[in-house]
Coordinates of C-alpha atoms in Angstrom, one line a residue:
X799 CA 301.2 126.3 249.1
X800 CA 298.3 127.9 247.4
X801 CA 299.9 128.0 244.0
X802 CA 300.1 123.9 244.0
X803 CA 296.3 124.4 242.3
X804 CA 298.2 125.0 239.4
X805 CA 301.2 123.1 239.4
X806 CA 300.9 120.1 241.4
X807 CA 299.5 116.6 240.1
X808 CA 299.0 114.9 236.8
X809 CA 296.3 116.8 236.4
X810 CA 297.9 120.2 236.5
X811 CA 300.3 119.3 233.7
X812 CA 298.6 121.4 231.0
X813 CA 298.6 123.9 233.4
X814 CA 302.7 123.6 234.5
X815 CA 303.2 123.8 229.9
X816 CA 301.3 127.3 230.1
X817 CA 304.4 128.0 232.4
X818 CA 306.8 125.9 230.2
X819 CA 305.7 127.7 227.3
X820 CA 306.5 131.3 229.2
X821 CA 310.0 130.2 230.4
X822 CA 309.9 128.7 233.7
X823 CA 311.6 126.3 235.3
X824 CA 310.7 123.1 237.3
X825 CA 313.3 124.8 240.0
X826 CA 310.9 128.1 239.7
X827 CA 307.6 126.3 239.8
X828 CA 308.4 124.1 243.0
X829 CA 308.7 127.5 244.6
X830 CA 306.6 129.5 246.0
X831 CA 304.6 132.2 243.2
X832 CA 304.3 135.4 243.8
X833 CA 302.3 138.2 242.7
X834 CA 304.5 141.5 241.5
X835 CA 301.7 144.0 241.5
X836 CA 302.9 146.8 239.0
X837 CA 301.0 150.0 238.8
X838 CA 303.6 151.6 236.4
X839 CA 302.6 153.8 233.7
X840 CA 303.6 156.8 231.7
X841 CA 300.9 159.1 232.3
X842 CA 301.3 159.8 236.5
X843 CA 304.2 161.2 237.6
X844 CA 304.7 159.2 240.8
X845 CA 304.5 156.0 238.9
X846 CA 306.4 156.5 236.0
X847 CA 309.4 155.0 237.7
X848 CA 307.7 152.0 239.0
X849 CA 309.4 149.7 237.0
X850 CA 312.3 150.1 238.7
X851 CA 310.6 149.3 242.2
X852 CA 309.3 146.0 240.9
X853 CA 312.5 145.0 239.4
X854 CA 314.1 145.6 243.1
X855 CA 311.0 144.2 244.4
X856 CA 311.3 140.6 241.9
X857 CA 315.0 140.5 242.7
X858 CA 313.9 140.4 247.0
X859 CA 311.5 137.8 246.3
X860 CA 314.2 135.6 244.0
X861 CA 316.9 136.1 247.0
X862 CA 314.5 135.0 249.4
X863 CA 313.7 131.7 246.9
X864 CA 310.6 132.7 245.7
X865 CA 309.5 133.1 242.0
X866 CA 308.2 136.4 241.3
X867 CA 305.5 137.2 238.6
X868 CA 304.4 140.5 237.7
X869 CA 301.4 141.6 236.5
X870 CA 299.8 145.3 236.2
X871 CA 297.4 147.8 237.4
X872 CA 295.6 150.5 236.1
X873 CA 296.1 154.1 237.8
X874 CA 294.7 157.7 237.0
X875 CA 296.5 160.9 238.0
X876 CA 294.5 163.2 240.0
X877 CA 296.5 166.3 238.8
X878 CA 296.1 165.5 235.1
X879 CA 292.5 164.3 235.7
X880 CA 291.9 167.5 237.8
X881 CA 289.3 170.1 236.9
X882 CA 287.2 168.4 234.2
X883 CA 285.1 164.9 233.9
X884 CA 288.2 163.2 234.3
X885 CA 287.9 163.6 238.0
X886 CA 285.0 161.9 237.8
X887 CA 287.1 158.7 237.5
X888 CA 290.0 158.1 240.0
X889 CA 287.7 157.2 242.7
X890 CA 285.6 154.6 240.9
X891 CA 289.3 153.1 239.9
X892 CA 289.8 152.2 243.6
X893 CA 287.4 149.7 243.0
X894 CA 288.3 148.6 239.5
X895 CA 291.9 148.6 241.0
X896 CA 290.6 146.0 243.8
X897 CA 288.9 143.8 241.7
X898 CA 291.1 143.1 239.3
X899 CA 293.7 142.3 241.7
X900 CA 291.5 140.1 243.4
X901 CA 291.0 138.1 239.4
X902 CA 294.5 137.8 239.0
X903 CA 295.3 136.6 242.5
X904 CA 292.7 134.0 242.9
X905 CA 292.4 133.0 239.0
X906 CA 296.4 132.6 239.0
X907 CA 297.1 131.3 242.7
X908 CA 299.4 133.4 243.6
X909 CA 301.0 132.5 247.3
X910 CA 301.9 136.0 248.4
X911 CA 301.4 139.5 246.9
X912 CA 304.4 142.8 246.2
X913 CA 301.7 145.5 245.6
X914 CA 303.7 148.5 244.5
X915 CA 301.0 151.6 243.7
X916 CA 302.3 155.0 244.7
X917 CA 299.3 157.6 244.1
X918 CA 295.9 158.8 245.4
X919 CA 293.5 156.3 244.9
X920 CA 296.2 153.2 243.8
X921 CA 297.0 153.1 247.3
X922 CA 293.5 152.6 248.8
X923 CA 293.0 150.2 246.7
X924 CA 296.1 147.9 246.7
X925 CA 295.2 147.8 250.8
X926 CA 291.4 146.9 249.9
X927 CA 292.7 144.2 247.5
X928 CA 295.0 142.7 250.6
X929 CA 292.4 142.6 253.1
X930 CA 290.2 141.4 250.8
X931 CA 291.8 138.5 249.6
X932 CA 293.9 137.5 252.6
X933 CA 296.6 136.2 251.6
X934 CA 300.6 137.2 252.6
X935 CA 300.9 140.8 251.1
X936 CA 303.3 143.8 251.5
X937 CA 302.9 147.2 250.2
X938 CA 306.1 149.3 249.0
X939 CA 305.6 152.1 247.1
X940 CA 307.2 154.3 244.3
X941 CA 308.0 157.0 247.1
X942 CA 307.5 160.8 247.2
X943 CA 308.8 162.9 244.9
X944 CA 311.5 166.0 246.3
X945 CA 310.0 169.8 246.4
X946 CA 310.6 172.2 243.5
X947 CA 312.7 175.7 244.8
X948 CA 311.2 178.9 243.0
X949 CA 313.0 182.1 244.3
X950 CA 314.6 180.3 247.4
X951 CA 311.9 178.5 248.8
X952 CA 309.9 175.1 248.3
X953 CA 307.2 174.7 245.8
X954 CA 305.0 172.0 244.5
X955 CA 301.8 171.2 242.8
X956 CA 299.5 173.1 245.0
X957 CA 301.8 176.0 244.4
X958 CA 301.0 175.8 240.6
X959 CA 297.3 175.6 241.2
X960 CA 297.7 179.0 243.2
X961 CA 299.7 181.1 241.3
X962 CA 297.1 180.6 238.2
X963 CA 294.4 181.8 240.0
X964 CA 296.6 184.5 241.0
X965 CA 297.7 185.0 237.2
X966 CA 294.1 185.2 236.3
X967 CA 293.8 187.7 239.6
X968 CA 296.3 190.3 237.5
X969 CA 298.5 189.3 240.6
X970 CA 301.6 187.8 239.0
X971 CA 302.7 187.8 235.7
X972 CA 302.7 185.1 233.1
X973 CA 306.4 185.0 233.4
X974 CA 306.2 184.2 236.9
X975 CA 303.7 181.4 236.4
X976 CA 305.7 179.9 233.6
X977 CA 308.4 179.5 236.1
X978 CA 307.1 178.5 239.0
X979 CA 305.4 175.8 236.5
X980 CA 308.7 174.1 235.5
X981 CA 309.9 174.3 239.0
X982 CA 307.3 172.6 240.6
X983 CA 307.4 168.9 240.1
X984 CA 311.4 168.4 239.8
X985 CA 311.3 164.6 239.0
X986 CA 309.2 161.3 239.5
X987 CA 307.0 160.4 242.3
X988 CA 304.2 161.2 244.5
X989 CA 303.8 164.8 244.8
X990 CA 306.1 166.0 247.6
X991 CA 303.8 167.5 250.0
X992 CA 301.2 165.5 252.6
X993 CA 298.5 165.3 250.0
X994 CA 296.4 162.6 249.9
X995 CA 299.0 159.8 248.1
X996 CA 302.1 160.7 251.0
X997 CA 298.9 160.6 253.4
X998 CA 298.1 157.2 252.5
X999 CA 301.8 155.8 251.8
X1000 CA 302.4 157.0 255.6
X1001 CA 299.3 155.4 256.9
X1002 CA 300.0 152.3 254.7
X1003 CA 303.3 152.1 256.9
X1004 CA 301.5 152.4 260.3
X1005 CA 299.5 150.4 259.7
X1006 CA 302.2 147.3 259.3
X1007 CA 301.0 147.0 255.9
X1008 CA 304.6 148.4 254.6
X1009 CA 308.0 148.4 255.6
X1010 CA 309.4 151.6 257.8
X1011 CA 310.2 154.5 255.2
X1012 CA 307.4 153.3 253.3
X1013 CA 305.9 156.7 253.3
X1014 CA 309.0 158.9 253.5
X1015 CA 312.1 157.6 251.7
X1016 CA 312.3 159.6 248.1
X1017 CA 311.1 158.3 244.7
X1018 CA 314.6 157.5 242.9
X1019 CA 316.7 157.0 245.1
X1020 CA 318.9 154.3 246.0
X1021 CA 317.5 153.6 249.5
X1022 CA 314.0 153.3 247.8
X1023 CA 315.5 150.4 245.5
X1024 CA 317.0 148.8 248.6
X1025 CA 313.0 149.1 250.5
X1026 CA 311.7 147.5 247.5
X1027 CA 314.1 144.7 247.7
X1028 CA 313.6 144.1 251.2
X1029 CA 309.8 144.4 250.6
X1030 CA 310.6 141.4 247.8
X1031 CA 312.9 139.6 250.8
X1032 CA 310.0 139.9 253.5
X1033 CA 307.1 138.7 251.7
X1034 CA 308.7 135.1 251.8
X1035 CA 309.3 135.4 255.4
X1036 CA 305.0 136.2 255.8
X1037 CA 304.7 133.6 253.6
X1038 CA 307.0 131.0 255.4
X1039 CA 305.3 132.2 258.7
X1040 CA 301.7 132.0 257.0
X1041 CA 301.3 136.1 258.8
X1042 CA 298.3 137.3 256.7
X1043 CA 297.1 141.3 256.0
X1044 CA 293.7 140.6 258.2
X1045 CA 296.4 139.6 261.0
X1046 CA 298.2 143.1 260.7
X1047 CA 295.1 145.1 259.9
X1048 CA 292.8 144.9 263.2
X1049 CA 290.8 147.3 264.5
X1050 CA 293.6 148.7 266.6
X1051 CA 295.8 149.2 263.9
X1052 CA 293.2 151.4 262.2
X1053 CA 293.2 153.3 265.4
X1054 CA 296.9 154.0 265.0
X1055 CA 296.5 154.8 262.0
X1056 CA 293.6 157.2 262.4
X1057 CA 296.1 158.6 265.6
X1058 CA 298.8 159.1 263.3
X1059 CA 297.1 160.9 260.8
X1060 CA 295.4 163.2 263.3
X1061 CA 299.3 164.2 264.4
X1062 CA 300.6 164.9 261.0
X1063 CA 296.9 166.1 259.2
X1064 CA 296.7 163.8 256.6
X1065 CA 294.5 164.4 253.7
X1066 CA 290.4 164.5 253.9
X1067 CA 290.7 161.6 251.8
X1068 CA 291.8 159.0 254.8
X1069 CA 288.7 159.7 256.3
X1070 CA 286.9 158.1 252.8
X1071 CA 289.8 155.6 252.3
X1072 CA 290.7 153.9 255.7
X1073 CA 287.0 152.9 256.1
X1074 CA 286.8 151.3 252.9
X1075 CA 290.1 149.6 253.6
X1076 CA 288.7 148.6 257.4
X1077 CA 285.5 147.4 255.1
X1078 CA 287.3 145.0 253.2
X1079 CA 289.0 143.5 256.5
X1080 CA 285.4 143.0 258.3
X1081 CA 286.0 146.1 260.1
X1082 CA 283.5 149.2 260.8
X1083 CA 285.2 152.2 261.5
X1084 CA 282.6 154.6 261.8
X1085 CA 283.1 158.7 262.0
X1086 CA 282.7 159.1 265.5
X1087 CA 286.2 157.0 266.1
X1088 CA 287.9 159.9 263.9
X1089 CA 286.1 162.4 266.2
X1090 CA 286.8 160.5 269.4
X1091 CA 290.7 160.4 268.6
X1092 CA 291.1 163.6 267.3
X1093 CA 290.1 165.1 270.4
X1094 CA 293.4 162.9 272.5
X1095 CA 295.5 163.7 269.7
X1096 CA 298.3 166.3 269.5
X1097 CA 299.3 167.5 266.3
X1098 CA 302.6 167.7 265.2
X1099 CA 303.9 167.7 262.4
X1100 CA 303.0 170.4 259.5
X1101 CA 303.4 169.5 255.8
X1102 CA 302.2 171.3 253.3
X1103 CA 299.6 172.4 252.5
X1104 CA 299.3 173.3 256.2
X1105 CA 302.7 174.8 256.4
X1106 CA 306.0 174.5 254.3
X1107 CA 307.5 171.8 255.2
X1108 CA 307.5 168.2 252.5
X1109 CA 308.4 165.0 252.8
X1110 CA 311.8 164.8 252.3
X1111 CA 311.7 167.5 256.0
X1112 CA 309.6 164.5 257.5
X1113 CA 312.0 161.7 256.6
X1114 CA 315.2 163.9 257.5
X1115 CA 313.7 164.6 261.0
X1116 CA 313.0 160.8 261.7
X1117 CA 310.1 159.8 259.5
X1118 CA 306.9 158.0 260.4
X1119 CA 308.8 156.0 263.2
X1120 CA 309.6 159.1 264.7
X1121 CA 306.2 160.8 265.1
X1122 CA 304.9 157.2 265.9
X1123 CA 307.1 157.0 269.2
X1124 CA 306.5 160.9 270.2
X1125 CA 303.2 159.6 270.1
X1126 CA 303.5 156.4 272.1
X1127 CA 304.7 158.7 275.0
X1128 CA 301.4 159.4 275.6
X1129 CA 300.5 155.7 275.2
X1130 CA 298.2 157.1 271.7
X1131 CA 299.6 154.0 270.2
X1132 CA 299.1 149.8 270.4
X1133 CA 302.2 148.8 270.7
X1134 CA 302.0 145.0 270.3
X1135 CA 300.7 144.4 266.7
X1136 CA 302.5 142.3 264.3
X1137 CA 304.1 144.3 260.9
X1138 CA 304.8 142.8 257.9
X1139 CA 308.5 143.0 259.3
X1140 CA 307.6 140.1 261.6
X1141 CA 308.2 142.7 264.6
X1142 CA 305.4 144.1 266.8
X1143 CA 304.8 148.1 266.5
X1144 CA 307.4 148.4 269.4
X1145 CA 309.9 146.7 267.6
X1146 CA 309.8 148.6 264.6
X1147 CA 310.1 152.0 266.4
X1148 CA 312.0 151.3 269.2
X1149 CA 315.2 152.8 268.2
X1150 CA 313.5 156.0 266.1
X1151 CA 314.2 159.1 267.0
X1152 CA 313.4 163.1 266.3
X1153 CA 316.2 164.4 264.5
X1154 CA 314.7 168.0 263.8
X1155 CA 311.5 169.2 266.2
X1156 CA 311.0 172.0 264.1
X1157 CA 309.4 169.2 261.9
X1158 CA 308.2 166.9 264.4
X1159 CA 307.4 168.6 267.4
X1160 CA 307.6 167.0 270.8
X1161 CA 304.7 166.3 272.9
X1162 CA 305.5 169.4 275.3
X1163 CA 305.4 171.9 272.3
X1164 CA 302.3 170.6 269.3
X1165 CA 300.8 172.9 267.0
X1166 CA 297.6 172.1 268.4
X1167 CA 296.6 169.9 271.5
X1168 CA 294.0 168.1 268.8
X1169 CA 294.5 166.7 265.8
X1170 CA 294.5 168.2 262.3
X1171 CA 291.8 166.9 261.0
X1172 CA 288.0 167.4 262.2
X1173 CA 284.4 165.9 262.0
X1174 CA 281.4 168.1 261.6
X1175 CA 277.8 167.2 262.4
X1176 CA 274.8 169.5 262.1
X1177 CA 271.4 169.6 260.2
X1178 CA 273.3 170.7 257.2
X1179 CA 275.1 167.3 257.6
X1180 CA 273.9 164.6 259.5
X1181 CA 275.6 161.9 258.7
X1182 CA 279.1 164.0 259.0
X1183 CA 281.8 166.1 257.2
X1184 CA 285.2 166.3 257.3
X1185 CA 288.1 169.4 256.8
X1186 CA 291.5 169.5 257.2
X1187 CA 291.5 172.1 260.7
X1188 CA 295.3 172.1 260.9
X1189 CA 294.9 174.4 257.2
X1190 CA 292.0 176.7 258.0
X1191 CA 293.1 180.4 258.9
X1192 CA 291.9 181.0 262.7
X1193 CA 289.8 183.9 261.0
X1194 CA 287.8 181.1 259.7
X1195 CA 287.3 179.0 262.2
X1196 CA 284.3 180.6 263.2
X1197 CA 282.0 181.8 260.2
X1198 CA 278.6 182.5 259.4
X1199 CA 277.8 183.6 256.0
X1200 CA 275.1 183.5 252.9
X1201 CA 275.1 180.4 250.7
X1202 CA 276.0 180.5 247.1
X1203 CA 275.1 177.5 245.6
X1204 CA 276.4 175.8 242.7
X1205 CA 275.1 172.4 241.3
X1206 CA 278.8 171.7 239.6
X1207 CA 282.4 172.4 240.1
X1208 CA 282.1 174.0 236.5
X1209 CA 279.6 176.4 237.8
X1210 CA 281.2 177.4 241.0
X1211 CA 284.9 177.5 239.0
X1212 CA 283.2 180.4 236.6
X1213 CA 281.2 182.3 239.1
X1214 CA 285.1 182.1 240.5
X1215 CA 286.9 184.0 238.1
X1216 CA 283.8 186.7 237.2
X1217 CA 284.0 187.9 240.2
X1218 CA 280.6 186.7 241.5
X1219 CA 282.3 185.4 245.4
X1220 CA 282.4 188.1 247.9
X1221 CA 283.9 188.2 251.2
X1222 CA 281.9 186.3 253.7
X1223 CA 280.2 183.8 250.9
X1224 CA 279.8 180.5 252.3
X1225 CA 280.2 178.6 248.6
X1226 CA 278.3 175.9 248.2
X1227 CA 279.3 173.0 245.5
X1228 CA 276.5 169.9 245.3
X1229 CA 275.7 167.1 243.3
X1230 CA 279.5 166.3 243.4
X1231 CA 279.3 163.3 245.9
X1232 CA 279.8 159.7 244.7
X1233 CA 276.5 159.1 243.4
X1234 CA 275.6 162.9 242.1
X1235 CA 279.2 163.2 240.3
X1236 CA 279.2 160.8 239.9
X1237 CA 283.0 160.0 241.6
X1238 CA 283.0 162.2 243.9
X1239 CA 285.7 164.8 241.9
X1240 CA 288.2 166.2 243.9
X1241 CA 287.8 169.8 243.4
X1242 CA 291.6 171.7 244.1
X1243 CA 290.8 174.0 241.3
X1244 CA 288.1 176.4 243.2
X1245 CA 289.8 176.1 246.8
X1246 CA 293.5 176.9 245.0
X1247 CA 291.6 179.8 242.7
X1248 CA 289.9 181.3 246.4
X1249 CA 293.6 180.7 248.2
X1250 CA 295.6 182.4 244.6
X1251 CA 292.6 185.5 245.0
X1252 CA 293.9 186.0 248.8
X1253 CA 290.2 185.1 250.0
X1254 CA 291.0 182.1 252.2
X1255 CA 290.6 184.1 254.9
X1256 CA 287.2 185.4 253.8
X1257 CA 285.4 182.8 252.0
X1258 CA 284.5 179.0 253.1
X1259 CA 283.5 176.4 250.9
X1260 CA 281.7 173.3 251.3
X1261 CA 280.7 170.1 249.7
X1262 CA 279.3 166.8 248.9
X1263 CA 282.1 166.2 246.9
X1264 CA 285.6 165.9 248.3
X1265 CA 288.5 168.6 248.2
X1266 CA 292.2 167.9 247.2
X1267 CA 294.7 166.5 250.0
X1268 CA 296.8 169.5 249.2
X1269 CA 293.5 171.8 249.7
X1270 CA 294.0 174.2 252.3
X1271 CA 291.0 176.7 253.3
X1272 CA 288.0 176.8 254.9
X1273 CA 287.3 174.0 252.5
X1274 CA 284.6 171.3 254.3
X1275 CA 283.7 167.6 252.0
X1276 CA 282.4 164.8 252.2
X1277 CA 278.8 166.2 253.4
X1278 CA 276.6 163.5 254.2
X1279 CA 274.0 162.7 252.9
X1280 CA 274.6 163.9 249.3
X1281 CA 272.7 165.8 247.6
X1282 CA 271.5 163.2 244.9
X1283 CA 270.0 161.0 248.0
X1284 CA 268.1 164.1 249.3
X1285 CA 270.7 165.7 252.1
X1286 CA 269.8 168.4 253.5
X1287 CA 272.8 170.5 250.8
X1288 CA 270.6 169.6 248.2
X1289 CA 267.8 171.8 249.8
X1290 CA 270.2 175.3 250.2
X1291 CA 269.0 178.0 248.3
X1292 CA 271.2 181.2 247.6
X1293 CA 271.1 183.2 250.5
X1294 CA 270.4 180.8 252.8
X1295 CA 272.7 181.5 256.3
X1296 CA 275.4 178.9 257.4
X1297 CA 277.2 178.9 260.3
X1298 CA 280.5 176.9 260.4
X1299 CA 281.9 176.3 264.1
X1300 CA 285.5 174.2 263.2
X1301 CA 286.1 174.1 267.0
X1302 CA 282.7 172.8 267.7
X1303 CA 282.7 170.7 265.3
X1304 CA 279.3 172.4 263.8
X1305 CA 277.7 173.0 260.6
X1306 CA 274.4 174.3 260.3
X1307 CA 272.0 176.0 258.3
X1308 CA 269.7 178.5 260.0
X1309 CA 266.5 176.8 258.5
X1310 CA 263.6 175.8 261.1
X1311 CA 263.3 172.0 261.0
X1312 CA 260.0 172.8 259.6
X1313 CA 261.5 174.7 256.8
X1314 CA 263.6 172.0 255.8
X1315 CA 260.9 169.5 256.1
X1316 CA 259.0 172.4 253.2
X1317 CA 261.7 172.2 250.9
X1318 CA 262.2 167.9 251.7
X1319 CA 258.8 167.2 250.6
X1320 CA 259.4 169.6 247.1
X1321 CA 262.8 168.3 246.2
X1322 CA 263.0 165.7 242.9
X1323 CA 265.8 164.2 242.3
X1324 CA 267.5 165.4 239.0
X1325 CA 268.4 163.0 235.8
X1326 CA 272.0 161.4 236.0
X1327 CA 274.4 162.9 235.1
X1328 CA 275.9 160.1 233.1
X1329 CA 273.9 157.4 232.3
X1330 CA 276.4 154.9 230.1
X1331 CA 279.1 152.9 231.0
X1332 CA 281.0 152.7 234.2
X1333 CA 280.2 155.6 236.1
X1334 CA 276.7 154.7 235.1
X1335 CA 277.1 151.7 237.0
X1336 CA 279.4 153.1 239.8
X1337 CA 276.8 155.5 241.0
X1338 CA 273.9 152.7 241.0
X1339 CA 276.3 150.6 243.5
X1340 CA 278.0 153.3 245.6
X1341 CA 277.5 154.0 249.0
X1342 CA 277.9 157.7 251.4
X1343 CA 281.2 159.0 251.8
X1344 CA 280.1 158.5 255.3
X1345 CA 280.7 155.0 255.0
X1346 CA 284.1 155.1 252.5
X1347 CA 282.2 155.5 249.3
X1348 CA 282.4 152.1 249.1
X1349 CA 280.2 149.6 246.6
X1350 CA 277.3 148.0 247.8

């Protein structure tokens, strides 16, 4: 076992009193040690109850006659954070997250790993942390929370973020917006539509890194206790069988997963986050794989904020499992990869079933005979964007528009609310990509104020940074290269024409290459924007959101 570097021999025996001193047993310490990653806190709604899902998750590994240990990790809410510098920071926590996990693991020499995040960035990172260090790992997490009901129908966060641009819009009253407030988030967990933390706890699952129902059984509930427990329960058996998270996470299983989240239309953010995981795992996935898949994949499922369906819909109609074997029909899927159940990808899904195609369509009927997410190329981004196609109004699939250009989320979110967009603007936010942020903010507060105004339909928006998994809109991120490395968004001036093509996977400016060349050779790039501390660091290391933001 790894763990006999601390406990075995005469010479480990100051190192077995440390354990003395905590407690343990002999029994305990001639048993195999594993790691009870705990991302609990009080400050993010979807891990506030996460005690409870290590607790479940220590009690599998002690019925399975393993010693569990638990330890913690540190998590920033994306909602709270949202719309000020603290967005600057849950991104750059994926890699704090990832390293520290990595110091406790080694330093401590742990056998096996219970990683239990539940949230945006948490997840990533928990999955970079497993492929990184190797060693027998399962993820379970906290689960989603259940939708809100305002007036007879399902609301959640996004909803909030709406109606208060619509407030501000003189649309609804404050009454309205005070109630829809309270209704919204209706108890723990991960925010009940497929934003980006449901988008990742689903893709955690298909890709064998977490048990089935990973992504879709609710936050407290008793069935989530029971996955935890069987999470605890399993990682013995990986450990017993020596099955590691670089066996589970090949390159084929990051094609599933990419498949899978082109059917359902995850959030933008898989497109940053699966590449870094892949990274960790000595795996390149570049953009054009995302492109190449999307074009063979159906979609069929719609979540919001595509549609109006949320997760507790998805696991009622049959889950993950479920839109995993509609999709196998059309042999979309490898089939013969190990889990961390021990089973092969057929194994795991061969008795799921569609319980409700209104949520999971069938093959014969999809939404959409390509998948919900799309790449763009052009010379306003070479290197790639990304937007969530399955939420863009068909008006704006096509459009072609003057540039308004804002260096900040600040700036754009005030030109906003005085009135300064028209119909037809093609917004432009820059300087908001992971170096120029730095942290590449997630910016819900200017799509949800253009969706709250009713201009969805009329305005696009586009950016270096990245947009909110529960964005919906003609809202493009991740252009690359960034403006702070010189990409050809740093060189837009107002009034500048931009043509968006969604279907054609286009997104120019209507600049000569000569022109562009002009402005290249005049640009400087502008001070830091933060210069101290962590993020000072962060945006000397980080890499293109091309490439998973990753650290160099």
């Amino acid at each position: 076992m790894i763990s006999d570097r601390v406990k075995k021999g005469v010479m480990r025996a100051p190192h077995r009193s440390l354990f003395y001193a905590m407690g343990y047993t002999k029994e305990e310490l001639d048993r195999p040690l594993i790691g009870i990653v705990n991302a609990q806190n009080e400050i993010i709604p979807g891990h506030f109850h996460l005690d409870n899902i290590a607790k479940a998750a220590k009690t599998g590994v002690s019925m399975a006659g393993g010693t569990p240990i638990e330890f913690p990790a540190i998590g920033v809410c994306d909602g709270i954070a949202m719309g000020h510098v603290g967005m600057k920071y849950p991104l750059a926590t994926r890699e704090l997250i990832a390293d520290s996990i990595e110091a406790m693991a080694v330093a401590h020499a742990f056998d096996g790993l219970v990683l239990i995040p539940n949230c945006d960035k948490i997840v990533p990172a928990m999955l970079m942390a497993a492929a990184r260090i190797n060693i027998p790992a399962v993820v379970v997490s906290g689960g989603p929370m259940y939708a809100g009901r305002y007036n007879g129908e399902d609301v959640d966060l996004n909803t909030c973020f709406e109606k208060a641009s619509a407030f501000t819009s003189g649309l609804i009253s404050e009454e309205e917006l005070d109630e829809v407030e309270r209704q919204a988030c209706p108890g723990c967990g991960s925010c009940s539509g497929l934003f980006t933390a449901n988008s990742m706890n689903c893709l955690t699952e298909v890709l064998g890194m977490g048990l089935p129902g990973n992504g879709t059984i609710a936050a407290n509930t008793g069935a989530r206790i029971a996955l935890a427990k069987k999470a605890g329960m399993q990682v013995m058996e990986m450990v017993k069988r020596d099955i590691k998270p670089r066996d589970i996470m090949t390159k084929e299983a990051f094609e599933n997963a990419i498949t899978v989240d082109m059917g359902m239309a995850g959030s933008t953010n898989t497109v940053l986050h699966l590449p870094a995981i892949a990274n960790e795992a000595g795996i390149k996935l570049e953009l054009d794989l995302f492109d190449k898949i999307s074009k063979k994949t159906p979609y069929l499922t719609k979540l919001s904020p595509s549609g109006h369906h949320h997760m507790q819909d998805l696991h009622e109609a049959g889950g993950i499992p479920a839109l995993m074997k509609e999709l196998s029909r059309k042999n979309l899927l490898n089939l013969d990869l190990i889990t961390v159940t021990g089973k092969t990808v057929a194994e795991n899904i061969a008795k799921a079933e569609i319980k409700n195609d209104q949520v999971i369509r069938r093959l014969e009927n999809p939404y959409r005979e390509t998948g919900g997410l799309a790449i763009l190329w052009g010379n306003l981004a070479p290197d790639g964007a990304v937007v969530k196609e399955a939420a863009v109004a068909s008006e704006m699939l096509y459009h072609e528009g003057p540039a308004k250009v804002y260096n900040s989320e600040e700036e754009v979110t005030e030109a906003i609310f005085s009135g300064k967009i028209q119909k037809g603007d093609v917004v432009v936010i820059r300087y908001e990509g992971p170096k120029g942020g730095p942290g590449m903010r997630e910016m819900l507060s200017p799509t949800s104020s253009i969706a709250g105004m009713g201009l969805d339909k009329d305005v696009a928006l586009i950016t270096d940074g990245r947009f909110s998994g529960a964005t919906r809109g003609a809202s493009i991120g991740h252009i690359s290269p960034e403006a702070m490395e010189g990409g050809p968004i740093g060189l837009l001036r107002d009034g500048d024409i931009i043509r968006i093509d969604i279907k054609q996977c286009k997104i120019d400016v209507l600049l000569s290459d000569e022109e562009l060349a002009d402005r290249k050779a005049k640009w400087q790039q502008p001070e830091p924007n933060i210069k101290t501390g962590y993020l000072s660091r962060y945006a000397r290391l980080v890499t293109s959101a091309s490439t998973g933001a990753v650290l160099k």
